[in-house]
Amino acid sequence: MPDPSAIERLLATDWVREPTRRVMQARLDTPFKSEPDYFSENSFRQLKAISARLIPQERSEVDLAGGLDTHLAQGAGKGWRYEKLPPDEQLFEAGVLAVNATSLHLYQQEFSGLDEARQDIVLGNVQHGAVNASDWGQLDAPAFFTELLAELVTVYYSHPAGREQCGDRSFADAHGWTAVGLNAASDLPD
Amino acid sequence: MQHDANTYRNADTVDAVVIGTGAGGAPLLARLAAAGLRVVALEAGRHWKPEQDFATDEAAQDFLFWKDERLSAGDDPLAFGNNNSGTGYGGSTLHFTGYVPRPQPDDFRLRSETGKGCDWPFGYESLAPYLEEVEQFIGVSGPAGYPWGPPRETYYPLPALPKNAAAVLMEQACNKLGIRTASAPNAAVSQDYFRERIGWRRACSNRGYCQAGCWSGAKGSTDVTFLPLAETHGAEIRTNCFVTGFEQDSGGRLTAVLYQHEGETHRQQTAAVFLCAGAIESARLLLINGLANSSGQLGRNFMAHPGLQVWGRFEAATYPWKGIPGALISEDTHRPADAAFAGGYLLQSIGVMPLTYAQQLARGKGLWGKALLDHMAGYTHLAGINMLGDCLPYDHNFLELSDEKDDRGLPKPRIHFTNGENEKRMTEHAERLMRRIWETAGARDIWSFPRNAHIIGTCKMGDDPAASVVDAECRSHDIPNLWICDNSVFPSALSVNPALTIMALSLRTADLFLNRFRNQIV
């Protein structure tokens, strides 16, 4: 079982170089965001609910919605976008609202108010494009779904809790690795 | 480290301005400086201090990637940014994986031999001495012999780097299947390596984050090889300088380069210009300025290597971040006997950093919820193989300027890319074989991630001024003192990772230029 404190203990040792420790510690120290900078209040509420289904966490350690909001507010982008999708400044707000519109259409309830089973049905419909044009307009639902998922995955697997979830120890970078090959666990930190 | 870099004034007419400091610009910059020429390099990105600035963290290293937005169109729209486009002192070599296989002689004669694609205006033998020089200078680690391509007098200066789990698994399975493999040549040094004027580079520590920047200097990116060499010979390298245009005289020769630095426009006078900004930015800069396009070929011939990856989960632990990602190579499929396509491909074992893999799962497999977390819980048991195949040029694949403006007020480029029938057949062939190798290796949950890697073309090299942008010396057919030297000039994509060839081409271009310079025929 992943141990949430294992990474924090490891970060305090000389296994980790300072630039790497700085980055990881900053993520641990960032408080959950209560007010969005990029999203509207309503879409931020829906995004929190969407994030909880796309990446369900046992202990809510990673602020998925807040992390994405901060990233989008910085306007850094990733250097490219599919031509068929609008720029990030519009895409994520419009997409989250369209997911909510799909929920209202199907169940006459906001996404954040649905039970988990219904939330998953809505998200599955969005992923596979089983949505109404009246809710999505020109926006390509499956393409938006993929962009949102990729962004949330980035937030989660950058965070120490995500690293722990997948068993990653690559950030223990101070000594390099001498055991390289199959089953080469001998040089891993405990 | 010794630094004798000069500082030139904008009003000094230098011998050459080099735009870009990656694999295309850095080698020729060093060569021209060593010959005593007054040279200035303009680099759009920053000069990082890797030891202090580089974290072992993919998201935090995002600053290595080119962020001016590009629009991806076509049926197989390409990912740019961290997939292939870097910035900073060192350009895209800051994030290249260090794969440096040589092209093979028949790669340069694809048209003659298959009737498809395009021949280069010169052959392998013209590049071979430069390939050798680059391998020795940057310190390539590799096998004691190499099973493919023509025999060589010398092979690699350093022994191969250790095989990580993916390499061991691929090697075992290929042995069973009768497929030849070899340790992959890689630009990371397997032992401490000394070069005159540069000093020692420390041996690779097998950290596995080559694509997120090497903090120790083991990887032979240009920031620890050709750029410091150029500076010891007096080259001036200006960072945070984004080139926007040129001045010309009445005869059409370029007389100055215009660039933005800290919000101000500067103007560097020069006798010659080397444009080495990569296949997107080199073409985009010329299109924006309406230059060097009498052929109408600027932006056309855009190619990207088919690079499908096959992943699987193994009983044994693989710790996929350990070691250089691609430690094993096979070129047995360079010209497969049963091919229903022109050209061929190579195979490489692959390890992977966690975030890259998770993003691929999201984009390629669409996994979310518990299925995503369950899959990622097996990260430490994953290993992959990927193909890298030739790509033909098509009329439907090209770069153009869009109507959308970026933050600098310049038109964003739109890149159309759709794999053709040849790439589809090649990819099917490779996927079948890679799945068979992974089944033989004992992999479970095998899945494939379609992708294209590397960006090539847009400023095609050729002898015919009506059908190409630069000549066989990489000189513009239209502008006599403009050279273009990077992946944009490749007339065909070749079936290998491009960095080594770009660096060799850069040295060749410099020598041809110096010959003109000394004989005053520029």
CSV table of N, CA, C and O in Angstrom, one decimal, chain B residues 271 328 395 421:
chain,number,residue,atom,x,y,z
B,271,ALA,N,27.6,40.1,-42.5
B,271,ALA,CA,27.9,39.8,-43.9
B,271,ALA,C,27.2,38.5,-44.4
B,271,ALA,O,26.9,38.3,-45.6
B,328,LEU,N,18.7,-0.1,-26.2
B,328,LEU,CA,18.9,-1.2,-27.2
B,328,LEU,C,18.3,-0.8,-28.5
B,328,LEU,O,17.2,-0.1,-28.6
B,395,ASP,N,1.9,16.4,-50.6
B,395,ASP,CA,1.4,17.7,-50.8
B,395,ASP,C,0.5,18.1,-49.7
B,395,ASP,O,0.4,19.3,-49.4
B,421,GLU,N,-0.3,6.5,-47.0
B,421,GLU,CA,-0.5,5.1,-47.0
B,421,GLU,C,0.9,4.4,-46.7
B,421,GLU,O,0.9,3.3,-46.0
